[in-house]
Coordinates of C-alpha atoms in Angstrom, one line a residue:
X1 CA 146.5 107.9 142.0
X2 CA 148.4 110.5 143.9
X3 CA 147.1 114.0 143.3
X4 CA 148.4 117.6 144.0
X5 CA 146.3 120.8 144.0
X6 CA 147.8 124.2 143.3
X7 CA 145.1 126.4 145.0
X8 CA 144.8 130.1 144.2
X9 CA 142.1 132.5 145.6
X10 CA 138.4 132.0 145.5
X11 CA 135.8 129.3 146.2
X12 CA 136.8 126.9 143.4
X13 CA 139.9 125.4 144.9
X14 CA 138.0 124.8 148.1
X15 CA 135.3 122.9 146.3
X16 CA 137.8 120.9 144.4
X17 CA 139.7 120.1 147.7
X18 CA 136.6 118.9 149.3
X19 CA 135.7 116.6 146.4
X20 CA 139.3 115.3 146.2
X21 CA 139.6 114.7 149.9
X22 CA 136.3 112.7 149.9
X23 CA 137.4 110.5 146.9
X24 CA 141.1 110.0 147.5
X25 CA 142.5 107.0 149.4
X26 CA 146.0 108.5 149.7
X27 CA 145.2 112.1 150.6
X28 CA 146.2 115.2 148.6
X29 CA 149.0 117.7 148.6
X30 CA 147.7 121.2 148.5
X31 CA 150.0 124.2 147.5
X32 CA 148.1 127.2 148.6
X33 CA 148.9 130.6 146.9
X34 CA 146.1 132.5 148.6
X35 CA 145.4 134.9 151.5
X36 CA 143.7 132.2 153.7
X37 CA 145.6 128.9 153.2
X38 CA 144.4 127.5 156.5
X39 CA 140.9 127.1 155.1
X40 CA 142.2 124.2 153.0
X41 CA 143.9 122.4 155.9
X42 CA 141.0 120.0 156.7
X43 CA 141.2 118.5 153.2
X44 CA 145.0 118.1 152.8
X45 CA 147.3 115.3 153.8
X46 CA 149.9 118.0 153.4
X47 CA 149.5 121.7 153.1
X48 CA 152.1 124.2 152.0
X49 CA 151.5 127.9 151.8
X50 CA 153.2 130.1 149.3
X51 CA 153.2 134.0 149.5
X52 CA 154.2 134.2 145.8
X53 CA 154.2 131.8 142.9
X54 CA 157.4 129.8 143.1
X55 CA 157.5 127.2 140.3
X56 CA 160.7 125.6 141.2
X57 CA 159.6 124.9 144.8
X58 CA 156.1 123.8 143.6
X59 CA 157.6 121.3 141.1
X60 CA 160.0 120.0 143.9
X61 CA 157.1 119.5 146.4
X62 CA 154.9 117.8 143.8
X63 CA 157.6 115.4 142.8
X64 CA 158.6 114.7 146.4
X65 CA 154.9 113.9 146.9
X66 CA 155.2 111.5 143.9
X67 CA 152.1 113.0 142.5
X68 CA 151.0 111.6 139.2
X69 CA 148.5 114.3 138.4
X70 CA 148.1 118.0 139.1
X71 CA 145.1 120.4 139.3
X72 CA 145.6 124.1 139.1
X73 CA 142.6 126.2 140.2
X74 CA 141.8 129.6 141.6
X75 CA 143.0 133.1 141.0
X76 CA 146.5 134.6 141.6
X77 CA 146.7 138.4 141.7
X78 CA 148.4 139.2 138.4
X79 CA 149.3 142.7 139.5
X80 CA 151.9 141.2 141.8
X81 CA 154.0 140.7 138.7
X82 CA 154.6 144.5 138.6
X83 CA 155.2 145.3 142.2
X84 CA 158.8 144.5 142.4
X85 CA 161.6 143.3 139.9
X86 CA 161.2 139.7 139.1
X87 CA 164.5 138.8 140.7
X88 CA 163.3 139.9 144.2
X89 CA 160.0 137.9 144.4
X90 CA 160.3 134.9 142.0
X91 CA 162.7 132.0 141.8
X92 CA 164.8 131.0 138.7
X93 CA 162.1 128.8 137.0
X94 CA 159.4 131.3 137.6
X95 CA 161.6 134.1 136.1
X96 CA 162.2 132.0 133.0
X97 CA 158.3 131.5 132.5
X98 CA 157.9 135.3 132.9
X99 CA 160.7 136.1 130.5
X100 CA 159.7 133.5 127.8
X101 CA 155.9 134.0 127.9
X102 CA 153.5 136.7 127.0
X103 CA 152.0 138.1 130.3
X104 CA 148.5 137.1 129.5
X105 CA 146.8 134.3 131.5
X106 CA 146.7 131.8 128.5
X107 CA 150.5 132.1 127.8
X108 CA 151.6 132.1 131.5
X109 CA 149.4 129.1 132.6
X110 CA 150.4 127.2 129.4
X111 CA 154.1 127.6 130.2
X112 CA 153.5 126.3 133.7
X113 CA 151.6 123.3 132.5
X114 CA 154.4 122.5 130.0
X115 CA 157.0 122.5 132.9
X116 CA 155.0 120.0 135.0
X117 CA 154.2 117.8 132.1
X118 CA 157.8 117.7 130.9
X119 CA 158.5 116.3 134.4
X120 CA 156.0 113.5 134.1
X121 CA 153.1 115.1 136.1
X122 CA 149.9 115.1 134.1
X123 CA 147.9 118.3 134.5
X124 CA 144.1 117.5 134.4
X125 CA 141.1 119.8 134.0
X126 CA 139.3 120.7 137.2
X127 CA 135.9 120.5 135.5
X128 CA 136.3 116.7 135.6
X129 CA 136.2 116.8 139.4
X130 CA 133.0 118.8 139.5
X131 CA 131.1 117.8 136.3
X132 CA 127.7 118.8 137.8
X133 CA 128.8 122.4 138.1
X134 CA 129.1 122.8 134.4
X135 CA 126.6 125.3 132.9
X136 CA 124.1 124.0 130.4
X137 CA 122.5 125.6 127.3
X138 CA 119.5 128.0 127.3
X139 CA 117.4 129.2 130.1
X140 CA 118.9 128.2 133.4
X141 CA 116.4 129.6 135.9
X142 CA 112.8 130.6 136.1
X143 CA 113.2 133.9 134.1
X144 CA 114.3 134.1 130.5
X145 CA 116.1 137.1 129.2
X146 CA 113.9 139.9 127.8
X147 CA 114.2 140.8 124.2
X148 CA 116.5 143.8 125.0
X149 CA 118.6 141.6 127.3
X150 CA 119.0 139.1 124.6
X151 CA 120.1 141.7 122.1
X152 CA 122.7 142.8 124.7
X153 CA 123.8 139.3 125.1
X154 CA 124.3 138.8 121.3
X155 CA 126.2 142.1 121.0
X156 CA 128.4 141.2 124.0
X157 CA 129.2 137.8 122.4
X158 CA 130.2 139.6 119.1
X159 CA 132.6 142.0 121.0
X160 CA 134.2 139.1 123.1
X161 CA 134.8 137.1 119.9
X162 CA 137.1 140.0 119.0
X163 CA 138.7 140.6 122.4
X164 CA 139.3 137.1 123.6
X165 CA 141.9 136.1 121.0
X166 CA 143.8 139.1 122.3
X167 CA 143.7 137.5 125.8
X168 CA 141.6 140.0 127.6
X169 CA 137.9 140.5 128.1
X170 CA 136.6 137.3 129.6
X171 CA 133.6 139.3 130.8
X172 CA 131.8 142.3 129.5
X173 CA 128.9 144.5 130.6
X174 CA 126.6 145.7 127.9
X175 CA 123.6 148.1 128.2
X176 CA 121.5 149.2 125.3
X177 CA 124.0 147.6 122.8
X178 CA 126.8 149.7 124.2
X179 CA 129.9 148.5 126.0
X180 CA 129.9 149.7 129.6
X181 CA 132.9 147.9 130.9
X182 CA 135.2 145.0 129.9
X183 CA 137.3 142.9 132.1
X184 CA 141.1 143.3 132.2
X185 CA 143.6 142.6 135.0
X186 CA 141.2 143.7 137.8
X187 CA 139.0 140.6 137.5
X188 CA 135.3 140.1 137.0
X189 CA 134.0 141.3 140.4
X190 CA 135.7 144.7 140.4
X191 CA 134.7 145.1 136.7
X192 CA 131.1 144.6 137.7
X193 CA 131.4 147.2 140.4
X194 CA 132.9 149.6 138.0
X195 CA 130.0 149.1 135.6
X196 CA 127.6 149.8 138.4
X197 CA 129.3 153.1 139.1
X198 CA 128.6 154.0 135.5
X199 CA 125.1 153.0 134.5
X200 CA 123.4 150.8 137.2
X201 CA 121.9 148.6 134.4
X202 CA 122.9 146.1 131.8
X203 CA 123.8 142.4 131.3
X204 CA 127.0 140.5 132.1
X205 CA 128.3 138.2 129.4
X206 CA 131.1 135.8 130.3
X207 CA 133.0 133.7 127.8
X208 CA 136.5 132.1 127.2
X209 CA 138.7 132.2 124.1
X210 CA 138.1 129.5 121.6
X211 CA 141.5 127.9 121.9
X212 CA 141.7 128.1 125.7
X213 CA 143.0 125.0 127.3
X214 CA 140.2 123.4 129.2
X215 CA 142.6 122.1 131.8
X216 CA 142.9 125.5 133.5
X217 CA 141.3 128.9 133.7
X218 CA 137.8 127.8 133.0
X219 CA 135.4 130.8 133.7
X220 CA 133.5 130.5 137.0
X221 CA 130.4 132.3 138.4
X222 CA 128.9 132.0 141.9
X223 CA 126.8 133.7 144.6
X224 CA 129.3 136.5 144.8
X225 CA 128.9 137.3 141.1
X226 CA 125.2 137.6 141.6
X227 CA 125.6 139.8 144.7
X228 CA 127.8 142.1 142.8
X229 CA 125.5 142.2 139.9
X230 CA 122.5 143.0 142.1
X231 CA 124.4 145.9 143.8
X232 CA 125.4 147.2 140.4
X233 CA 121.9 147.0 138.9
X234 CA 122.7 144.3 136.3
X235 CA 119.7 142.1 135.4
X236 CA 121.0 139.2 133.3
X237 CA 124.0 136.9 133.3
X238 CA 125.0 135.0 130.2
X239 CA 127.7 132.3 130.4
X240 CA 129.1 129.8 127.9
X241 CA 127.4 126.5 128.1
X242 CA 129.9 123.6 128.6
X243 CA 132.7 125.9 129.4
X244 CA 131.6 127.7 132.6
X245 CA 131.5 126.4 136.2
X246 CA 128.6 127.5 138.5
X247 CA 129.9 127.3 142.0
X248 CA 127.5 126.3 144.9
X249 CA 124.8 125.8 142.3
X250 CA 121.9 125.6 144.9
X251 CA 122.9 128.9 146.5
X252 CA 123.5 130.4 143.1
X253 CA 120.1 129.7 141.6
X254 CA 118.3 130.6 144.8
X255 CA 120.0 134.1 144.7
X256 CA 119.2 134.5 141.0
X257 CA 115.4 134.0 141.9
X258 CA 115.7 136.4 144.8
X259 CA 117.2 139.1 142.7
X260 CA 115.2 138.3 139.6
X261 CA 118.4 138.0 137.5
X262 CA 117.9 135.9 134.3
X263 CA 120.7 133.2 133.8
X264 CA 121.3 132.2 130.2
X265 CA 123.6 129.5 128.7
X266 CA 125.2 130.7 125.4

C-alpha cells in the first residue's frame, strides 16, 4: 500500500519515517513542514519541503504519488497563522480551512483530514506504526509518585477535564494543588520552562480531550520532556495510558531514573 507522511517538527515524524521505510516495499512520500527537512531524506523515496502548510499542493502531491493512505505527525508552529494575512502565506484550500474552522488544533486538523479523505486518501493513526511506544497504566519506572505528587496528579486531571473540551491545556503543571502553568499555543516544552521560572517544583500532567480523533495529535513525551522537567525542578510526569506515545523509550526511562522523576500512567 502506497503511503505518504506529512511530517511536522519533532522526533515523532522521524521515528515514523524510519519504521515506514523499513517496512515499505514501494517507498514513501514525505511532505516535510519543518526546519530540518533533510533529516528525513534517507527514509523517503520522494521528499518535498514546505515552508508553510499548503494543503492544495500537499493534496496534489499525495494524489500524484497515488498514495492510498496518509499519516500526519509532528508539530507545526501555530503562531505562524498570525504573522501575515492569510492571503500572503496560504493557498486557496488552506485559506478555506482557516476560514471555516475554529483555530484550535482539533478543528484545524479535523478539517484537513476531511479534505484528504473526501479525495479517497485514508488518514491512519500513527500509533499503529509504533504500537510499542504507547504508555501503559500505573507505575512505569522504578519510582512511584509520592502521596503529595499523586494528589497533584489527581488535581491536574480534574482541571484538564474542564479545559480540554475547550481545546487548550493538553498539559498542566501542578504544585501543592495549585495550578502553576497550563499549556496553550506555546507548546509543552516552553510551558515547562515557564513553570520552572515560577516555582521550581511540581508535577506535569498530560492528557488529551475525550473526543480527540486518535488518527492525529496524540500527545507525545520523550527525553526532551524529562530534560526540561529536570531543569525546571519538576519531579513527576503523569500521562494518559493508551493515549500517549513515549518516544525513544529506552533513553526516556534511563533519563527518568537518572533524574529520579516518577512516571505514572493515568
